[in-house]
mmCIF file of C-alpha atoms in Angstrom:
data_model
loop_
_atom_site.group_PDB
_atom_site.id
_atom_site.type_symbol
_atom_site.label_atom_id
_atom_site.label_comp_id
_atom_site.label_asym_id
_atom_site.label_seq_id
_atom_site.Cartn_x
_atom_site.Cartn_y
_atom_site.Cartn_z
ATOM 1 C CA ALA A 1 -2.337 15.745 -2.168
ATOM 2 C CA ALA A 2 -1.195 14.334 1.180
ATOM 3 C CA GLY A 3 -2.037 10.819 0.014
ATOM 4 C CA ALA A 4 -0.138 11.180 -3.272
ATOM 5 C CA LEU A 5 2.887 12.681 -1.504
ATOM 6 C CA ALA A 6 3.000 9.961 1.147
ATOM 7 C CA CYS A 7 2.542 7.143 -1.356
ATOM 8 C CA THR A 8 5.114 8.460 -3.846
ATOM 9 C CA LEU A 9 7.853 9.276 -1.343
ATOM 10 C CA THR A 10 7.677 5.940 0.463
ATOM 11 C CA HIS A 11 7.661 3.854 -2.715
ATOM 12 C CA VAL A 12 10.544 5.751 -4.321
ATOM 13 C CA PHE A 13 12.594 5.658 -1.117
ATOM 14 C CA LEU A 14 12.215 1.867 -0.939
ATOM 15 C CA VAL A 15 12.928 1.112 -4.612
ATOM 16 C CA PRO A 16 16.108 -0.880 -3.712
ATOM 17 C CA VAL A 17 14.104 -3.202 -1.459
ATOM 18 C CA ASP A 18 11.465 -3.590 -4.181
ATOM 19 C CA VAL A 19 14.213 -4.505 -6.671
ATOM 20 C CA VAL A 20 15.490 -7.197 -4.316
ATOM 21 C CA LYS A 21 11.992 -8.615 -3.801
ATOM 22 C CA THR A 22 11.294 -8.746 -7.539
ATOM 23 C CA LEU A 23 14.589 -10.473 -8.328
ATOM 24 C CA GLN A 24 14.095 -12.947 -5.477
ATOM 25 C CA GLN A 25 10.864 -13.941 -7.194
ATOM 26 C CA ALA A 26 12.301 -13.957 -10.723
ATOM 27 C CA GLU A 27 15.672 -15.559 -9.856
ATOM 28 C CA PRO A 28 15.067 -17.500 -6.607
ATOM 29 C CA PHE A 29 18.147 -19.704 -6.840
ATOM 30 C CA ARG A 30 20.434 -16.688 -7.097
ATOM 31 C CA PHE A 31 19.230 -15.390 -3.740
ATOM 32 C CA GLN A 32 18.616 -18.660 -1.947
ATOM 33 C CA GLY A 33 19.380 -18.358 1.765
ATOM 34 C CA LEU A 34 20.066 -14.615 1.573
ATOM 35 C CA GLY A 35 18.304 -12.014 3.687
ATOM 36 C CA VAL A 36 17.383 -8.498 2.643
ATOM 37 C CA LEU A 37 20.726 -6.885 3.494
ATOM 38 C CA SER A 38 22.782 -9.724 1.989
ATOM 39 C CA SER A 39 20.743 -9.515 -1.219
ATOM 40 C CA VAL A 40 21.237 -5.750 -1.414
ATOM 41 C CA LEU A 41 25.004 -6.169 -1.007
ATOM 42 C CA LEU A 42 25.056 -8.891 -3.673
ATOM 43 C CA LEU A 43 23.343 -6.628 -6.192
ATOM 44 C CA TRP A 44 25.634 -3.743 -5.254
ATOM 45 C CA ARG A 45 28.724 -5.875 -5.872
ATOM 46 C CA THR A 46 27.522 -7.379 -9.144
ATOM 47 C CA GLY A 47 25.739 -4.436 -10.744
ATOM 48 C CA GLY A 48 26.629 -1.329 -8.809
ATOM 49 C CA PRO A 49 24.251 1.091 -7.098
ATOM 50 C CA GLN A 50 22.377 1.732 -10.345
ATOM 51 C CA GLN A 51 21.017 -1.816 -10.293
ATOM 52 C CA LEU A 52 19.302 -1.081 -6.993
ATOM 53 C CA LEU A 53 17.506 1.871 -8.586
ATOM 54 C CA LEU A 54 16.031 0.011 -11.554
ATOM 55 C CA GLY A 55 12.408 0.927 -12.169
ATOM 56 C CA THR A 56 12.471 4.210 -10.253
ATOM 57 C CA VAL A 57 10.666 6.221 -12.950
ATOM 58 C CA PRO A 58 7.688 3.854 -13.425
ATOM 59 C CA THR A 59 7.495 3.528 -9.639
ATOM 60 C CA LEU A 60 7.301 7.314 -9.317
ATOM 61 C CA LEU A 61 4.618 7.650 -11.981
ATOM 62 C CA GLY A 62 2.543 4.647 -10.975
ATOM 63 C CA TYR A 63 2.367 5.321 -7.280
ATOM 64 C CA THR A 64 1.788 9.043 -7.638
ATOM 65 C CA TRP A 65 -1.394 8.040 -9.452
ATOM 66 C CA TYR A 66 -2.120 5.362 -6.882
ATOM 67 C CA GLY A 67 -1.801 7.688 -3.910
ATOM 68 C CA ALA A 68 -3.814 10.419 -5.614
ATOM 69 C CA THR A 69 -6.732 8.082 -6.345
ATOM 70 C CA VAL A 70 -6.897 5.366 -3.687
ATOM 71 C CA PHE A 71 -6.931 7.675 -0.649
ATOM 72 C CA PRO A 72 -9.779 10.020 -1.674
ATOM 73 C CA GLY A 73 -11.472 7.128 -3.487
ATOM 74 C CA TYR A 74 -11.557 5.062 -0.305
ATOM 75 C CA GLU A 75 -12.974 7.959 1.695
ATOM 76 C CA PHE A 76 -15.552 8.770 -0.988
ATOM 77 C CA PHE A 77 -16.862 5.205 -1.285
ATOM 78 C CA LYS A 78 -16.835 4.688 2.472
ATOM 79 C CA ARG A 79 -18.873 7.829 3.074
ATOM 80 C CA LYS A 80 -21.354 6.880 0.347
ATOM 81 C CA LEU A 81 -21.779 3.300 1.566
ATOM 82 C CA LEU A 82 -22.226 4.352 5.193
ATOM 83 C CA SER A 83 -24.663 7.061 4.127
ATOM 84 C CA TRP A 84 -26.735 4.644 2.051
ATOM 85 C CA CYS A 85 -26.922 2.128 4.884
ATOM 86 C CA GLY A 86 -27.874 4.636 7.555
ATOM 87 C CA PRO A 87 -26.463 4.905 11.109
ATOM 88 C CA ARG A 88 -27.762 1.622 12.541
ATOM 89 C CA LEU A 89 -27.086 -0.681 9.603
ATOM 90 C CA GLY A 90 -23.824 1.131 8.885
ATOM 91 C CA ALA A 91 -22.603 0.449 12.432
ATOM 92 C CA ARG A 92 -23.505 -3.240 12.154
ATOM 93 C CA LEU A 93 -21.920 -3.653 8.704
ATOM 94 C CA ARG A 94 -18.961 -1.355 9.295
ATOM 95 C CA VAL A 95 -16.215 -3.934 8.612
ATOM 96 C CA PRO A 96 -17.611 -5.247 5.286
ATOM 97 C CA LEU A 97 -18.384 -1.691 4.191
ATOM 98 C CA VAL A 98 -14.816 -0.608 4.948
ATOM 99 C CA LEU A 99 -13.521 -3.597 2.959
ATOM 100 C CA LEU A 100 -15.825 -2.864 0.026
ATOM 101 C CA ALA A 101 -14.827 0.804 -0.030
ATOM 102 C CA GLY A 102 -11.166 -0.199 -0.108
ATOM 103 C CA ALA A 103 -11.792 -2.661 -2.953
ATOM 104 C CA LEU A 104 -13.672 -0.117 -5.084
ATOM 105 C CA ALA A 105 -11.013 2.556 -4.589
ATOM 106 C CA THR A 106 -8.238 0.085 -5.360
ATOM 107 C CA PHE A 107 -9.895 -0.990 -8.622
ATOM 108 C CA ILE A 108 -9.767 2.591 -9.894
ATOM 109 C CA ALA A 109 -6.181 3.050 -8.696
ATOM 110 C CA CYS A 110 -5.025 -0.131 -10.468
ATOM 111 C CA ILE A 111 -5.992 1.252 -13.881
ATOM 112 C CA GLY A 112 -3.029 3.620 -13.704
ATOM 113 C CA VAL A 113 -0.701 1.425 -11.669
ATOM 114 C CA CYS A 114 -0.905 -1.640 -13.928
ATOM 115 C CA PRO A 115 1.124 -0.348 -16.920
ATOM 116 C CA ALA A 116 3.654 1.331 -14.636
ATOM 117 C CA GLU A 117 4.118 -1.846 -12.603
ATOM 118 C CA ALA A 118 4.528 -3.923 -15.775
ATOM 119 C CA VAL A 119 7.312 -1.629 -17.012
ATOM 120 C CA ARG A 120 8.949 -1.630 -13.574
ATOM 121 C CA ILE A 121 9.027 -5.423 -13.303
ATOM 122 C CA ARG A 122 10.356 -5.865 -16.851
ATOM 123 C CA THR A 123 13.025 -3.234 -16.231
ATOM 124 C CA VAL A 124 14.174 -5.026 -13.075
ATOM 125 C CA THR A 125 14.105 -8.576 -14.481
ATOM 126 C CA ALA A 126 15.848 -7.488 -17.707
ATOM 127 C CA HIS A 127 18.378 -5.431 -15.692
ATOM 128 C CA GLY A 128 17.606 -2.287 -17.661
ATOM 129 C CA PHE A 129 14.875 -0.387 -19.497
ATOM 130 C CA ARG A 130 14.067 -1.078 -23.147
ATOM 131 C CA ALA A 131 11.649 0.834 -25.358
ATOM 132 C CA SER A 132 10.134 -2.485 -26.437
ATOM 133 C CA PHE A 133 8.644 -2.804 -22.934
ATOM 134 C CA LEU A 134 6.031 -0.237 -23.997
ATOM 135 C CA ASN A 135 4.774 -2.226 -26.985
ATOM 136 C CA PRO A 136 2.215 -3.482 -27.595
ATOM 137 C CA PRO A 137 0.236 -1.325 -25.154
ATOM 138 C CA SER A 138 -2.150 -4.189 -24.454
ATOM 139 C CA ALA A 139 0.734 -6.186 -22.960
ATOM 140 C CA LEU A 140 1.063 -3.545 -20.253
ATOM 141 C CA PHE A 141 -2.317 -4.669 -18.927
ATOM 142 C CA ALA A 142 -1.629 -8.413 -19.137
ATOM 143 C CA GLY A 143 -1.132 -8.479 -15.383
ATOM 144 C CA PHE A 144 -4.199 -6.409 -14.506
ATOM 145 C CA THR A 145 -6.112 -9.283 -12.888
ATOM 146 C CA PRO A 146 -3.333 -10.478 -10.538
ATOM 147 C CA LEU A 147 -2.412 -6.846 -9.830
ATOM 148 C CA LEU A 148 -6.027 -6.146 -8.952
ATOM 149 C CA PHE A 149 -6.173 -9.175 -6.677
ATOM 150 C CA ARG A 150 -2.879 -8.196 -5.056
ATOM 151 C CA GLN A 151 -3.833 -4.593 -4.492
ATOM 152 C CA VAL A 152 -7.410 -5.311 -3.418
ATOM 153 C CA LEU A 153 -6.319 -7.962 -0.916
ATOM 154 C CA PHE A 154 -3.455 -5.763 0.252
ATOM 155 C CA GLY A 155 -5.603 -2.641 0.430
ATOM 156 C CA MET A 156 -8.519 -4.251 2.246
ATOM 157 C CA ALA A 157 -6.241 -5.912 4.798
ATOM 158 C CA LYS A 158 -4.252 -2.706 5.236
ATOM 159 C CA PHE A 159 -7.228 -0.448 5.817
ATOM 160 C CA LEU A 160 -9.008 -2.944 8.048
ATOM 161 C CA VAL A 161 -5.979 -3.793 10.214
ATOM 162 C CA PHE A 162 -4.930 -0.156 10.569
ATOM 163 C CA ASP A 163 -8.479 0.934 11.319
ATOM 164 C CA THR A 164 -9.028 -1.829 13.880
ATOM 165 C CA PHE A 165 -5.631 -1.645 15.578
ATOM 166 C CA ALA A 166 -5.576 2.160 15.864
ATOM 167 C CA ALA A 167 -9.122 2.168 17.242
ATOM 168 C CA ALA A 168 -8.214 -0.490 19.817
ATOM 169 C CA VAL A 169 -5.140 1.457 20.943
ATOM 170 C CA TYR A 170 -7.067 4.703 21.367
ATOM 171 C CA ARG A 171 -9.906 2.922 23.107
ATOM 172 C CA ARG A 172 -7.437 1.441 25.598
ATOM 173 C CA PHE A 173 -5.218 4.545 25.883
ATOM 174 C CA PRO A 174 -7.354 7.570 24.896
ATOM 175 C CA ARG A 175 -4.737 10.070 26.085
ATOM 176 C CA LEU A 176 -2.432 9.019 23.236
ATOM 177 C CA ALA A 177 -4.748 10.830 20.830
ATOM 178 C CA THR A 178 -4.294 14.173 22.590
ATOM 179 C CA ARG A 179 -0.570 14.568 21.850
ATOM 180 C CA LYS A 180 0.907 14.901 18.385
ATOM 181 C CA LYS A 181 4.012 12.799 19.072
ATOM 182 C CA THR A 182 2.145 9.851 20.563
ATOM 183 C CA ALA A 183 -0.512 10.058 17.845
ATOM 184 C CA LEU A 184 2.210 9.834 15.193
ATOM 185 C CA LEU A 185 3.744 6.837 16.956
ATOM 186 C CA VAL A 186 0.367 5.101 16.958
ATOM 187 C CA SER A 187 0.078 5.765 13.216
ATOM 188 C CA LEU A 188 3.583 4.405 12.654
ATOM 189 C CA LEU A 189 2.982 1.226 14.654
ATOM 190 C CA SER A 190 -0.490 0.653 13.219
ATOM 191 C CA GLY A 191 0.846 1.126 9.709
ATOM 192 C CA ALA A 192 3.708 -1.336 10.221
ATOM 193 C CA ILE A 193 1.351 -4.009 11.543
ATOM 194 C CA ALA A 194 -1.134 -3.339 8.749
ATOM 195 C CA GLY A 195 1.601 -3.602 6.120
ATOM 196 C CA THR A 196 2.869 -6.894 7.520
ATOM 197 C CA MET A 197 -0.564 -8.519 7.590
ATOM 198 C CA ALA A 198 -1.468 -7.202 4.146
ATOM 199 C CA THR A 199 1.730 -8.660 2.690
ATOM 200 C CA VAL A 200 0.973 -12.202 3.782
ATOM 201 C CA VAL A 201 -2.532 -12.305 2.299
ATOM 202 C CA SER A 202 -1.473 -10.759 -1.027
ATOM 203 C CA GLN A 203 1.867 -12.523 -1.594
ATOM 204 C CA PRO A 204 0.674 -15.271 -4.017
ATOM 205 C CA SER A 205 -0.902 -12.655 -6.296
ATOM 206 C CA ASP A 206 2.326 -10.647 -6.211
ATOM 207 C CA ALA A 207 4.341 -13.701 -7.282
ATOM 208 C CA ILE A 208 1.969 -14.363 -10.197
ATOM 209 C CA LEU A 209 2.143 -10.687 -11.219
ATOM 210 C CA THR A 210 5.948 -10.743 -11.316
ATOM 211 C CA LYS A 211 5.962 -13.895 -13.443
ATOM 212 C CA LEU A 212 3.266 -12.587 -15.774
ATOM 213 C CA ALA A 213 4.842 -9.155 -16.224
ATOM 214 C CA ALA A 214 8.144 -10.769 -17.210
ATOM 215 C CA SER A 215 6.407 -13.273 -19.554
ATOM 216 C CA PRO A 216 3.008 -11.804 -20.574
ATOM 217 C CA LYS A 217 2.301 -14.567 -23.113
ATOM 218 C CA LEU A 218 1.966 -17.131 -20.325
ATOM 219 C CA GLY A 219 -1.391 -15.848 -19.134
ATOM 220 C CA ILE A 220 -2.538 -16.080 -15.530
ATOM 221 C CA VAL A 221 -3.016 -19.847 -15.532
ATOM 222 C CA GLY A 222 0.314 -20.375 -17.274
ATOM 223 C CA ALA A 223 2.143 -18.094 -14.835
ATOM 224 C CA ALA A 224 0.610 -19.860 -11.840
ATOM 225 C CA GLY A 225 1.412 -23.250 -13.365
ATOM 226 C CA SER A 226 5.009 -22.229 -13.985
ATOM 227 C CA LEU A 227 5.413 -21.160 -10.363
ATOM 228 C CA TRP A 228 3.854 -24.389 -9.121
ATOM 229 C CA ALA A 229 6.168 -26.478 -11.300
ATOM 230 C CA ARG A 230 9.174 -24.564 -10.022
ATOM 231 C CA GLY A 231 8.555 -24.845 -6.311
ATOM 232 C CA ARG A 232 4.978 -25.731 -5.363
ATOM 233 C CA PHE A 233 3.574 -23.495 -2.607
ATOM 234 C CA GLN A 234 7.022 -22.175 -1.736
ATOM 235 C CA ALA A 235 7.329 -20.519 -5.143
ATOM 236 C CA PHE A 236 4.259 -18.375 -4.452
ATOM 237 C CA PHE A 237 5.889 -17.032 -1.292
ATOM 238 C CA ALA A 238 9.380 -16.351 -2.651
ATOM 239 C CA GLY A 239 10.574 -12.969 -1.434
ATOM 240 C CA LEU A 240 7.972 -12.846 1.346
ATOM 241 C CA GLY A 241 10.479 -11.723 3.987
ATOM 242 C CA THR A 242 11.809 -8.903 1.824
ATOM 243 C CA ARG A 243 8.332 -7.828 0.775
ATOM 244 C CA THR A 244 7.220 -7.824 4.417
ATOM 245 C CA VAL A 245 10.035 -5.430 5.333
ATOM 246 C CA TRP A 246 9.190 -3.327 2.294
ATOM 247 C CA ALA A 247 5.444 -3.242 2.989
ATOM 248 C CA ALA A 248 5.764 -2.557 6.715
ATOM 249 C CA ALA A 249 8.051 0.390 5.973
ATOM 250 C CA ILE A 250 5.850 1.579 3.088
ATOM 251 C CA ILE A 251 2.579 1.564 5.005
ATOM 252 C CA ALA A 252 4.037 2.907 8.253
ATOM 253 C CA GLY A 253 5.743 5.662 6.284
ATOM 254 C CA GLN A 254 2.570 6.501 4.389
ATOM 255 C CA PHE A 255 0.443 6.846 7.492
ATOM 256 C CA LEU A 256 3.187 8.849 9.219
ATOM 257 C CA LEU A 257 3.818 11.196 6.283
ATOM 258 C CA TYR A 258 0.094 11.578 5.753
ATOM 259 C CA ASP A 259 -0.326 12.692 9.359
ATOM 260 C CA VAL A 260 2.682 15.022 9.146
ATOM 261 C CA ALA A 261 1.349 16.597 5.935
ATOM 262 C CA LYS A 262 -2.066 17.178 7.480
ATOM 263 C CA SER A 263 -0.467 18.652 10.586
ATOM 264 C CA PHE A 264 1.750 20.923 8.469
ATOM 265 C CA PHE A 265 -1.226 22.220 6.496
ATOM 266 C CA ARG A 266 -3.307 22.420 9.699
ATOM 267 C CA VAL A 267 -5.945 19.994 8.439
ATOM 268 C CA THR A 268 -8.114 18.877 11.346
ATOM 269 C CA ALA A 269 -10.681 16.163 11.865
ATOM 270 C CA ALA A 270 -13.405 18.795 11.470
ATOM 271 C CA ASP A 271 -12.025 19.649 8.023
ATOM 272 C CA LEU A 272 -12.192 16.010 7.009
ATOM 273 C CA THR A 273 -15.898 15.799 7.723
ATOM 274 C CA GLN A 274 -16.490 18.276 4.886
ATOM 275 C CA THR A 275 -13.967 17.071 2.282
ATOM 276 C CA ALA A 276 -12.948 13.888 0.510
ATOM 277 C CA ASP A 277 -9.693 13.528 2.442
ATOM 278 C CA PRO A 278 -8.564 9.930 3.002
ATOM 279 C CA VAL A 279 -9.028 7.168 5.306
ATOM 280 C CA THR A 280 -10.299 6.300 8.702
ATOM 281 C CA THR A 281 -12.994 8.891 9.281
ATOM 282 C CA ALA A 282 -15.243 6.087 10.479
ATOM 283 C CA LEU A 283 -13.119 6.182 13.620
ATOM 284 C CA LEU A 284 -14.238 9.742 14.206
ATOM 285 C CA SER A 285 -17.855 8.658 14.571
ATOM 286 C CA THR A 286 -17.227 5.540 16.634
ATOM 287 C CA GLU A 287 -14.345 6.216 19.007
ATOM 288 C CA PRO A 288 -14.623 8.670 21.936
ATOM 289 C CA ALA A 289 -10.982 9.682 21.564
ATOM 290 C CA PHE A 290 -11.547 10.648 17.954
ATOM 291 C CA ARG A 291 -14.756 12.491 18.792
ATOM 292 C CA ARG A 292 -12.723 14.611 21.160
ATOM 293 C CA LEU A 293 -10.205 15.254 18.397
ATOM 294 C CA LYS A 294 -13.046 16.280 16.100
ATOM 295 C CA GLU A 295 -13.994 19.006 18.549
ATOM 296 C CA THR A 296 -10.423 20.351 18.790
ATOM 297 C CA PRO A 297 -10.142 23.963 17.504
ATOM 298 C CA THR A 298 -8.790 24.360 13.974
ATOM 299 C CA GLY A 299 -5.868 26.406 15.203
ATOM 300 C CA ASP A 300 -4.277 23.382 16.862
ATOM 301 C CA PRO A 301 -1.771 21.954 14.338
ATOM 302 C CA GLY A 302 -1.686 18.651 16.156
ATOM 303 C CA ALA A 303 -5.419 18.009 15.957
ATOM 304 C CA GLY A 304 -6.488 14.933 14.079
ATOM 305 C CA ALA A 305 -2.904 13.807 13.661
ATOM 306 C CA ALA A 306 -3.604 10.125 13.839
ATOM 307 C CA GLY A 307 -7.311 9.538 14.129
ATOM 308 C CA ASP A 308 -8.095 10.306 10.499
ATOM 309 C CA ALA A 309 -4.871 9.004 9.029
ATOM 310 C CA GLY A 310 -5.058 6.032 6.839
ATOM 311 C CA GLY A 311 -3.607 5.115 3.612
ATOM 312 C CA ASP A 312 -0.712 1.936 0.664
ATOM 313 C CA GLY A 313 -0.003 -0.039 -1.283
ATOM 314 C CA PRO A 314 2.593 -1.623 -2.508
#
């Protein structure tokens, strides 16, 4: 529930930035030389505030599903993989196992996100929703492959960077894990860095997805060829700056809200060792700071605030 709430709220809140990113990819010449704020103001002047909210409903539906599946899915697959490998091999193969768990969870999440994302992109590029966007149903999955690549690359980079950066911070400054405020700040910073890195590695797939969702008959090769003909490598990275802002805010917000939700419901690290709650439980078994958090009494609402946080995607 915490994962779904965090994912949904952050994506819906940043719909205007997502609209700008999508239009920068679909209509690059219209936004040439404009930053995020300038692009937002341009859309406000030309189409009113409603243009900045295009695609809100499919965003809400798609990323509620995404948050509800990718977080527990990641934790489930990670636990299973580490269990199958055993303590010694699991410790040696921790990074690839974390990446594989993220990829498997993301595959399942993409099944529900793909049609929602297709409708969202078509709504934005057509400047309004049309019932024809829903037919034929098979067209809603035309972008499944690039979406899967985008989300898998984004998810793996996000989980790995957050996991690694947060662990490094707590290893260097273990006292930060003992206070709720500093733990939340670590989650916020780790999430922002994770979102930024994940954006760069997944940007070409995102550009292909936008092109394919707007013109499903092109196919993946046709969409990639169209982008190449339009602007070579630069076309695959159109809207990168805007998407970086969007992703950094999304991921930081998700990790932060996830921690806040767990704190509110008094979910501790000890609780997470017995349930399928999301993300970086591997930290609990490898980092001294997190081991101390694990031993914190359940009555402490601040326990486990950051050590077991982990979570989106765009």
